[in-house]
mmCIF file of C-alpha atoms in Angstrom:
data_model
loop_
_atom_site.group_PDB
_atom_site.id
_atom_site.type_symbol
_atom_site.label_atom_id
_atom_site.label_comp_id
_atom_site.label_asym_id
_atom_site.label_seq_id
_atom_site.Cartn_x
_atom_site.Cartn_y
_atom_site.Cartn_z
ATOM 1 C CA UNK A 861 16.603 -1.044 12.364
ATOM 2 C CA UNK A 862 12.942 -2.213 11.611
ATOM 3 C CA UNK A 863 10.519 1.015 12.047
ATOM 4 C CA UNK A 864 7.801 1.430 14.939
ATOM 5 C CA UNK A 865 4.291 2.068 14.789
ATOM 6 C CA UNK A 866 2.174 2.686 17.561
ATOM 7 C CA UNK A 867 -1.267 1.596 16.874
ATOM 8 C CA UNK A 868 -3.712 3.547 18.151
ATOM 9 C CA UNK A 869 -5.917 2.766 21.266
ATOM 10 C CA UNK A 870 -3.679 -0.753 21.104
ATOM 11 C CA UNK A 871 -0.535 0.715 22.907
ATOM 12 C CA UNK A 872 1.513 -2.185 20.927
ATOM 13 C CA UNK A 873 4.958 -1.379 19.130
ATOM 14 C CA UNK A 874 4.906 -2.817 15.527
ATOM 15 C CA UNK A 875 7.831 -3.601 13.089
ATOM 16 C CA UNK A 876 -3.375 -25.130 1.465
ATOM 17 C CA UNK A 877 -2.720 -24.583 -2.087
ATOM 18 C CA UNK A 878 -4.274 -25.915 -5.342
ATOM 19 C CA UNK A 879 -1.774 -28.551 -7.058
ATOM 20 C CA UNK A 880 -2.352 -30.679 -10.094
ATOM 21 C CA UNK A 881 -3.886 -28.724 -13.372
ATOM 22 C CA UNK A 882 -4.239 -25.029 -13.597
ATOM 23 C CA UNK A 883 -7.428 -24.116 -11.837
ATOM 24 C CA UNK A 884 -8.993 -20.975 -11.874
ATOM 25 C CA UNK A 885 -11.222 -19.993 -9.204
ATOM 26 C CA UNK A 886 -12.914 -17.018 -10.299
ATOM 27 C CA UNK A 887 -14.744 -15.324 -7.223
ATOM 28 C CA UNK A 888 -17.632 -12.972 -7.844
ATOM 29 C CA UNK A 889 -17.834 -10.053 -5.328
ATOM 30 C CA UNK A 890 -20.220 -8.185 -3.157
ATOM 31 C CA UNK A 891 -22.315 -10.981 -1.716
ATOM 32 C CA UNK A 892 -23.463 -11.462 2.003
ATOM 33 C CA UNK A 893 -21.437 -11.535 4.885
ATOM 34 C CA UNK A 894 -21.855 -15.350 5.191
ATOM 35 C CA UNK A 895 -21.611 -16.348 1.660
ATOM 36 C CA UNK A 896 -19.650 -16.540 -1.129
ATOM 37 C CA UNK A 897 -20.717 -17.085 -4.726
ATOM 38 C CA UNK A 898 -18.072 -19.677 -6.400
ATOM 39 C CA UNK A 899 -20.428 -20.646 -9.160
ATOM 40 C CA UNK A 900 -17.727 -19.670 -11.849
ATOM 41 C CA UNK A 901 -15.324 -22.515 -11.693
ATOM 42 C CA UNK A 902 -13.280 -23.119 -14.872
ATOM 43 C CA UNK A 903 -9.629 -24.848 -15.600
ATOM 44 C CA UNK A 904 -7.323 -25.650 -18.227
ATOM 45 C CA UNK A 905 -3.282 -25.794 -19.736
ATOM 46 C CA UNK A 906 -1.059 -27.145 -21.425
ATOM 47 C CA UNK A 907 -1.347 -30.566 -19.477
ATOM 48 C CA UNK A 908 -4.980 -30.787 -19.942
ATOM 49 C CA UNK A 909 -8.354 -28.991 -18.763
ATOM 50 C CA UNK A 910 -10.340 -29.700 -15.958
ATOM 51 C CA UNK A 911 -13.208 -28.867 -14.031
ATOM 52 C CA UNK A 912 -13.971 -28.524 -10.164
ATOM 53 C CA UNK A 913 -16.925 -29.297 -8.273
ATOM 54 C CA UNK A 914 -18.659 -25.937 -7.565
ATOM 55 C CA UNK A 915 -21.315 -28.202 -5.065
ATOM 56 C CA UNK A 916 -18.206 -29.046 -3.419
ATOM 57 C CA UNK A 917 -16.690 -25.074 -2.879
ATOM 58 C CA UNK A 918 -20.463 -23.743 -1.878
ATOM 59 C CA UNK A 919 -20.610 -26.330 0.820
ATOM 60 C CA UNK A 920 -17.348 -26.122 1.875
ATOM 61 C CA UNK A 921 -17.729 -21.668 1.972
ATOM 62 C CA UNK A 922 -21.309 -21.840 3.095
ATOM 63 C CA UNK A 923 -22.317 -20.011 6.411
ATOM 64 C CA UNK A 924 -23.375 -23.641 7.533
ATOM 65 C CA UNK A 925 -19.752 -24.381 7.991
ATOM 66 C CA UNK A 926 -18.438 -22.652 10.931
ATOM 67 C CA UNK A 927 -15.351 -23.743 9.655
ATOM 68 C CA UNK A 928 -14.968 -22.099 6.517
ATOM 69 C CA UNK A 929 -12.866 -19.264 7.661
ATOM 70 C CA UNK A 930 -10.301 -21.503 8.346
ATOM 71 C CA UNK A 931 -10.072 -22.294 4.558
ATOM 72 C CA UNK A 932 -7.717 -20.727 2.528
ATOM 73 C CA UNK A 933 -9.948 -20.297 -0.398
ATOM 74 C CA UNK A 934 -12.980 -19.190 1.747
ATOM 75 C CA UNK A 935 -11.427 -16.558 3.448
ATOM 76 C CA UNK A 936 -9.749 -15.026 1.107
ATOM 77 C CA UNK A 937 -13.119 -14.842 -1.258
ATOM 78 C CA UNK A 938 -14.603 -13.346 2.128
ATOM 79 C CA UNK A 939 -11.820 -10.704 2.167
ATOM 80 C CA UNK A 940 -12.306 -9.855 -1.302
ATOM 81 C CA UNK A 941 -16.059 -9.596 -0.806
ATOM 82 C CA UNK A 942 -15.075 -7.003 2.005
ATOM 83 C CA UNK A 943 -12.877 -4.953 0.324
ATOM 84 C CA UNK A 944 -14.998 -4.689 -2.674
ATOM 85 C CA UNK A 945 -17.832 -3.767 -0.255
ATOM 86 C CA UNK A 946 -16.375 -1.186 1.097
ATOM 87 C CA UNK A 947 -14.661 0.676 -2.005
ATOM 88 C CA UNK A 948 -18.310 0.440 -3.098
ATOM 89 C CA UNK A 949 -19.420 2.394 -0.694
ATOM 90 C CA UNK A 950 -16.126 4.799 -0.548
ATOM 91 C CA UNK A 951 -15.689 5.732 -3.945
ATOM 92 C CA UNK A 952 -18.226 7.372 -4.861
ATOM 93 C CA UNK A 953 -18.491 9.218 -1.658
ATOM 94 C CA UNK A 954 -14.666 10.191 -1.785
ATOM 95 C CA UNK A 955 -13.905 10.762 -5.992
ATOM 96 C CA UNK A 956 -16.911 11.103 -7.220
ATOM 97 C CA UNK A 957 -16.540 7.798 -8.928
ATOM 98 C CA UNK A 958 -18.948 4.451 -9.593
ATOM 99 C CA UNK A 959 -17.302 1.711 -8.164
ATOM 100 C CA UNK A 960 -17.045 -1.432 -10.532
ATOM 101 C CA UNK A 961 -17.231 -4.244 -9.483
ATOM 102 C CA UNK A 962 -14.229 -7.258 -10.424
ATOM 103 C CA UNK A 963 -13.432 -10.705 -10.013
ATOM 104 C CA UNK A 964 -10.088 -12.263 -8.182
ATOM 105 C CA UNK A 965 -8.952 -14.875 -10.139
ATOM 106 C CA UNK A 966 -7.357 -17.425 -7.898
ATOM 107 C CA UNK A 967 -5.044 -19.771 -9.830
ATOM 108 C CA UNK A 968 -2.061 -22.397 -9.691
ATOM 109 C CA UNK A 969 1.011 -22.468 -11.668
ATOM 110 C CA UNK A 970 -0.177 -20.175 -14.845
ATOM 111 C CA UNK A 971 -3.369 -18.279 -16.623
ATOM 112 C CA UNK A 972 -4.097 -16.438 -19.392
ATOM 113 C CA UNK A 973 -5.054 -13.061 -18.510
ATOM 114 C CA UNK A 974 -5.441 -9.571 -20.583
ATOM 115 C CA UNK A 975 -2.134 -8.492 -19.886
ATOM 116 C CA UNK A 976 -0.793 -11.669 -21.111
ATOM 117 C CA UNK A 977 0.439 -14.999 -20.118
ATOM 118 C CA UNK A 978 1.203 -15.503 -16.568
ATOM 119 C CA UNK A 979 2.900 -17.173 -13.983
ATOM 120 C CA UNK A 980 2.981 -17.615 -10.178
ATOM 121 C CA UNK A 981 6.244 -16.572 -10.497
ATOM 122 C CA UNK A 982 5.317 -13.126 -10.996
ATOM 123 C CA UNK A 983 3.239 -13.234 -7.683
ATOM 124 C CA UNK A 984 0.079 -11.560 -7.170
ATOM 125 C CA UNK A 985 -0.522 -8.674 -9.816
ATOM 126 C CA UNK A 986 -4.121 -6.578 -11.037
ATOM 127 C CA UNK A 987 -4.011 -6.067 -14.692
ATOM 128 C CA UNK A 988 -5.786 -2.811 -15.759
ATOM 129 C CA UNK A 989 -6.585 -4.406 -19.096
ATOM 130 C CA UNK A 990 -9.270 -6.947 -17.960
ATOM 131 C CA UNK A 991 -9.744 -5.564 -14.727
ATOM 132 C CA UNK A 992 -9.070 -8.613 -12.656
ATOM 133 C CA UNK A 993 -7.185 -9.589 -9.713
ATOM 134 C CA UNK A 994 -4.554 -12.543 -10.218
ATOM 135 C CA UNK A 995 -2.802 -14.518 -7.214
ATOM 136 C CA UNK A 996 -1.824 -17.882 -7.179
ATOM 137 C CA UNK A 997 -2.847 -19.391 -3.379
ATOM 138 C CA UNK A 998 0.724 -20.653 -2.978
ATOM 139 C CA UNK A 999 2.044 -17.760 -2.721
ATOM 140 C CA UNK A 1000 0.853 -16.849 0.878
ATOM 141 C CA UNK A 1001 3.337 -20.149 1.955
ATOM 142 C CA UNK A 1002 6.098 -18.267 0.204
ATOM 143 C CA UNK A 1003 5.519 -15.092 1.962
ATOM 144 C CA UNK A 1004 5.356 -16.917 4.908
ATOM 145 C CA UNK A 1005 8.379 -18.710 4.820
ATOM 146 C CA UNK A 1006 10.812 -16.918 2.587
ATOM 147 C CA UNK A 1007 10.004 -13.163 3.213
ATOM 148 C CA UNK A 1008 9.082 -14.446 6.871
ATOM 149 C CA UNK A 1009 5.781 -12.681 6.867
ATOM 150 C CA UNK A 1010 2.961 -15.065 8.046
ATOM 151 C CA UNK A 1011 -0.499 -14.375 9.370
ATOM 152 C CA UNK A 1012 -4.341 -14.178 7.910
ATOM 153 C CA UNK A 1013 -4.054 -10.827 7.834
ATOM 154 C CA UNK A 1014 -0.933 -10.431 5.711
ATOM 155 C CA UNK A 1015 -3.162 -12.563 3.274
ATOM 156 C CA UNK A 1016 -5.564 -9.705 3.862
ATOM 157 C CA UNK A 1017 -3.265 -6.524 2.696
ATOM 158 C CA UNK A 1018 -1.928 -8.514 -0.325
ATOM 159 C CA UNK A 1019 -5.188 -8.870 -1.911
ATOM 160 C CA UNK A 1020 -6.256 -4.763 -0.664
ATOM 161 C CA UNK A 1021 -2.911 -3.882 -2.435
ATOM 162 C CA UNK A 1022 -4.082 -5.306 -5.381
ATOM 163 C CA UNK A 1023 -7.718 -3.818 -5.344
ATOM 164 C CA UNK A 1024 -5.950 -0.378 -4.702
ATOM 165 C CA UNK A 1025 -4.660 -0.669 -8.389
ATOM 166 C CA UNK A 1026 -8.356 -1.234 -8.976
ATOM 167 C CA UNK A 1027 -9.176 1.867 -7.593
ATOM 168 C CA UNK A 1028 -6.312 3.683 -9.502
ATOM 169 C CA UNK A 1029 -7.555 2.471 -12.396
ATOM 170 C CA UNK A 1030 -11.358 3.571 -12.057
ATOM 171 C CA UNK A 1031 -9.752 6.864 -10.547
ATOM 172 C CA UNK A 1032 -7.734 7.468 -13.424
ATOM 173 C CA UNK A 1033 -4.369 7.247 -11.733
ATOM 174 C CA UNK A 1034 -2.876 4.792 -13.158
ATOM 175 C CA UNK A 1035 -3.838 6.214 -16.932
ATOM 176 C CA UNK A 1036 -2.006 9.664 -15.383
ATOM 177 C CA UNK A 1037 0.933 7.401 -14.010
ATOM 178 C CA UNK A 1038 1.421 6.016 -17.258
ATOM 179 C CA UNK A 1039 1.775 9.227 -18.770
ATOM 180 C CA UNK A 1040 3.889 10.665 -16.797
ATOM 181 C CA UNK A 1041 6.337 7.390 -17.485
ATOM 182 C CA UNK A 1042 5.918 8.437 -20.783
ATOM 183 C CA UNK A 1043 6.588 11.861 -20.470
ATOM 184 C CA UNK A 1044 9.563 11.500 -17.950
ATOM 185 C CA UNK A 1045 11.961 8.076 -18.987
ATOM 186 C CA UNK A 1046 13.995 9.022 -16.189
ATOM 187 C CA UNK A 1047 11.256 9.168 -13.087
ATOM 188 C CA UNK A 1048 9.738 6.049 -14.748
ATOM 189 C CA UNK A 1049 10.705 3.741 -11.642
ATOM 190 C CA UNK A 1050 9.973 7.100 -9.044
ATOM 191 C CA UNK A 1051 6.074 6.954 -10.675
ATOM 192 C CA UNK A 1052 6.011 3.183 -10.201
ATOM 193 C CA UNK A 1053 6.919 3.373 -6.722
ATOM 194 C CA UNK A 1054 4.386 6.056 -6.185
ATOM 195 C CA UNK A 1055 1.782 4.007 -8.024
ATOM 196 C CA UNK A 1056 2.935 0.841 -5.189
ATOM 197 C CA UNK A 1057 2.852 3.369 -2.310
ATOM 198 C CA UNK A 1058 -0.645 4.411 -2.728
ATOM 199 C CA UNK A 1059 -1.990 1.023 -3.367
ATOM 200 C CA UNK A 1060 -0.526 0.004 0.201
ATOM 201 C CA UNK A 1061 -2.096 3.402 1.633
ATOM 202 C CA UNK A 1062 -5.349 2.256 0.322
ATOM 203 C CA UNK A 1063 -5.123 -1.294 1.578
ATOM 204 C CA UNK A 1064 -4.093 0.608 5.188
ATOM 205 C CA UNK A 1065 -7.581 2.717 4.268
ATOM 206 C CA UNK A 1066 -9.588 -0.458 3.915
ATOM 207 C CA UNK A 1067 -7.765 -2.398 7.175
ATOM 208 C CA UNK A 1068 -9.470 0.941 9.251
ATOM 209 C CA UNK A 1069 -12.837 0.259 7.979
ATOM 210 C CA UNK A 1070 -12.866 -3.454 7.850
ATOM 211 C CA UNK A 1071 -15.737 -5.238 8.813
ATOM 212 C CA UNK A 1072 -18.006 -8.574 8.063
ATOM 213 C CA UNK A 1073 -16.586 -12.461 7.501
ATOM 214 C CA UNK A 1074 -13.356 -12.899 8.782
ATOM 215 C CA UNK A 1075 -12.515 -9.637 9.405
ATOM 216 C CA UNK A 1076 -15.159 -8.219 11.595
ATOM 217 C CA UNK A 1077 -12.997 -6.864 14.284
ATOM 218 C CA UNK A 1078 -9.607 -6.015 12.882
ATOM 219 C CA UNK A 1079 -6.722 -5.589 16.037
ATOM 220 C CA UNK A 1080 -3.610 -4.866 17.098
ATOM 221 C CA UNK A 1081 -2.078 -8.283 15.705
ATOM 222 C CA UNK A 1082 -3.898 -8.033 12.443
ATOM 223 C CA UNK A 1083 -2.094 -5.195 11.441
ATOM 224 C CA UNK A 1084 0.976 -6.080 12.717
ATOM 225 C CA UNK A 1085 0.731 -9.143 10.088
ATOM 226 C CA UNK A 1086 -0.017 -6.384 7.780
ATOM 227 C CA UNK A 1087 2.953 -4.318 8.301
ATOM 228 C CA UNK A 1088 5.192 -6.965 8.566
ATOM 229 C CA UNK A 1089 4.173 -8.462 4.941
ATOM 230 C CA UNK A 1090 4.118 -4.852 3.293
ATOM 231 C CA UNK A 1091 7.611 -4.426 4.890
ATOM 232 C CA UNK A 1092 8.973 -7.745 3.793
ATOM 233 C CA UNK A 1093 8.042 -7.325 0.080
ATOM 234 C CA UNK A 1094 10.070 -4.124 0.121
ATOM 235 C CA UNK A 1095 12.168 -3.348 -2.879
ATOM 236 C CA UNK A 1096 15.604 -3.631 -0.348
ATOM 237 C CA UNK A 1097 14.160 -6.432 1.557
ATOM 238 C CA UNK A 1098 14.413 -8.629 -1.701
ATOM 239 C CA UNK A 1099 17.637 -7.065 -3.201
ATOM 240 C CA UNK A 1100 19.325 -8.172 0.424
ATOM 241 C CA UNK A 1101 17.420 -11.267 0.373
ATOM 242 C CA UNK A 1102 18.817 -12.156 -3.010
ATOM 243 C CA UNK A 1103 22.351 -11.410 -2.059
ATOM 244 C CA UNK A 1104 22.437 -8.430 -4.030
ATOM 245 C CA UNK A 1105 23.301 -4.920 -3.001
ATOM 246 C CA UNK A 1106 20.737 -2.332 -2.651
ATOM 247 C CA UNK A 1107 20.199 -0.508 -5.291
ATOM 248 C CA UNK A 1108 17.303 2.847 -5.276
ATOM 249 C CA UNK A 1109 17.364 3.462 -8.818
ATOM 250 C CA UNK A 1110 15.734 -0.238 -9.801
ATOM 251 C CA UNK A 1111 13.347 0.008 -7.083
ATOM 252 C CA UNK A 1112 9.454 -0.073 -8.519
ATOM 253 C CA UNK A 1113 7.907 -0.906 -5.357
ATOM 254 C CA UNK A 1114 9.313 0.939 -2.652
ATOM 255 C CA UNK A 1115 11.503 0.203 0.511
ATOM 256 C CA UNK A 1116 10.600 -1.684 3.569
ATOM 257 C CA UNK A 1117 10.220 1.343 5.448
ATOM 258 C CA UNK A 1118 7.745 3.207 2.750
ATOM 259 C CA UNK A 1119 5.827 0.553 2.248
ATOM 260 C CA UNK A 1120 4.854 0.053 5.877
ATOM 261 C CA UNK A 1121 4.503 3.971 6.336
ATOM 262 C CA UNK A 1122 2.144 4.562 3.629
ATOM 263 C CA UNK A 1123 0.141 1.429 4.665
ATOM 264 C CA UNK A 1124 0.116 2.845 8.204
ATOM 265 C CA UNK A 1125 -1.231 6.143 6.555
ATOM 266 C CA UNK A 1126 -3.788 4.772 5.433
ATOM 267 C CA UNK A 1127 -4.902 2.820 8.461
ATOM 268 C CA UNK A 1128 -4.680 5.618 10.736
ATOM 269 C CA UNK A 1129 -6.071 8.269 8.957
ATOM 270 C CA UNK A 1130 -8.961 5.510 7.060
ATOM 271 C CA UNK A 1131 -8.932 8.512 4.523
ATOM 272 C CA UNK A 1132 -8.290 7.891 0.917
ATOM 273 C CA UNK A 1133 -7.442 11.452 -0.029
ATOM 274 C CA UNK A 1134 -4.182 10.884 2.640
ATOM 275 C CA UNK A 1135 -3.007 8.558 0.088
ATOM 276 C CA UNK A 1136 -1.298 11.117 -2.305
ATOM 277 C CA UNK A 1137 1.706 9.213 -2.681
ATOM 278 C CA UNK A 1138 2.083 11.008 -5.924
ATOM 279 C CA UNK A 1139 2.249 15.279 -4.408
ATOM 280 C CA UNK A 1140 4.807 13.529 -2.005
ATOM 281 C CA UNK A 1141 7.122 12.332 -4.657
ATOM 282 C CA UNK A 1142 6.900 15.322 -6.551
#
């Protein structure tokens, strides 16, 4: 049975891709509401390197175009400009920590990053090693249509997932995390899931305080896309999606049901000090 969430002051119940050469979109953060900067464009692989048209990507994500939410590599640059604008503005306030500001890479079929080669297969990831966000556009069709979670906003909580590993790397979490693994073989999967958890309560943290580009009113349906995605990429969604039985002791993620508490955590409470995913596992 799916879980319910009652969104406050809402009285609801909740439960275009690049093809061709690799291309790397790399999208600076922290600019205006109604721009974007996409001046660093670069490309390259094994079949060849290539260049895009940067003119082409400022028109086409320039305030002039009241269309440009509706593209899928415009609005997701204007999402990561939000949630980089607003951990800017939390993080010091909250940890007592400088925010610093990183890039999403946005790229098709592979990339080089610091953690090492890469493919979309591995689906969106942050590496704490360069500091960058990776997510191949594609993937938001696959959510869609195999893990049956579709919506703008679910394109929204993917890429605040991945900045909350951002923030538990400036924090120091994720060094902590890490040692713990280390320290404990056995708990190494219970510390990853814990690591997951709290990156979905800070997305949740973000969705409350949302605001500029696409995402200047955030409602009822918006999270709902939100919950739905977090609950569909759910350690025991995929094991039962695969055909396999469910199994606790591989998880690394979290279940269905975690996943969409801890983001709803974060949403309700739009306090990142709620997000203590690890004091609850312990």
């Amino acid at each position: 049975m799916a879980a319910e969430f009652t969104i406050p002051g809402g009285g609801r119940t909740v439960g275009g891709s690049i093809v061709g050469l690799i291309v790397l979109v790399v999208v600076g953060a922290l600019f205006g509401t109604g721009t974007i900067d996409l001046s660093t464009l670069s490309g390259g692989g094994a079949s060849g390197t290539s260049s895009g048209d940067n003119r082409a990507l400022a028109q086409k994500c320039a305030a002039s175009n009241p269309q440009r939410f509706t593209e899928l590599d415009c609005r997701n640059g204007f999402y990561v400009n939000d949630i980089q604008q607003f951990w800017n503005r939390e993080l010091p306030t909250t940890f007592g920590v400088r925010y610093k500001v990183t890039k999403a890479v946005f790229f098709s079929r592979s990339t080089n990053t610091g953690c090492g080669q890469a493919t979309s297969d591995v689906g969106p990831f942050y590496c704490p090693a360069d500091e960058l966000v990776y997510i191949d556009l594609s993937f938001y069709a696959e959510l869609s249509s195999r893990f049956g979670a579709p919506g703008q906003f679910a394109q929204a909580y993917v890429l605040a997932h991945e900045f909350g590993h951002h923030i538990q790397n400036l924090t120091g979490t994720e060094r902590r995390v890490r040692q713990l693994q280390q320290q404990n073989p056995s708990k190494k999967n219970v510390y990853s899931v814990a690591l997951e958890l709290q990156a979905d309560c800070y997305a949740g943290v973000w969705a409350k305080n949302a605001g500029g580009g696409p995402v200047a009113t955030v409602d009822d349906k918006d999270i709902q896309e939100a919950l739905q995605a977090a609950a569909a990429v759910g350690d025991d969604r995929i094991q039962q999606a695969a055909g396999a039985g469910v199994n606790q002791e591989t998880w690394t993620h979290g279940s269905a049901k975690s996943r969409q508490q801890w983001f709803f955590t974060g949403y309700t409470t739009g306090d990142p000090t709620k997000c203590d995913t690890l004091s609850a596992t312990r």
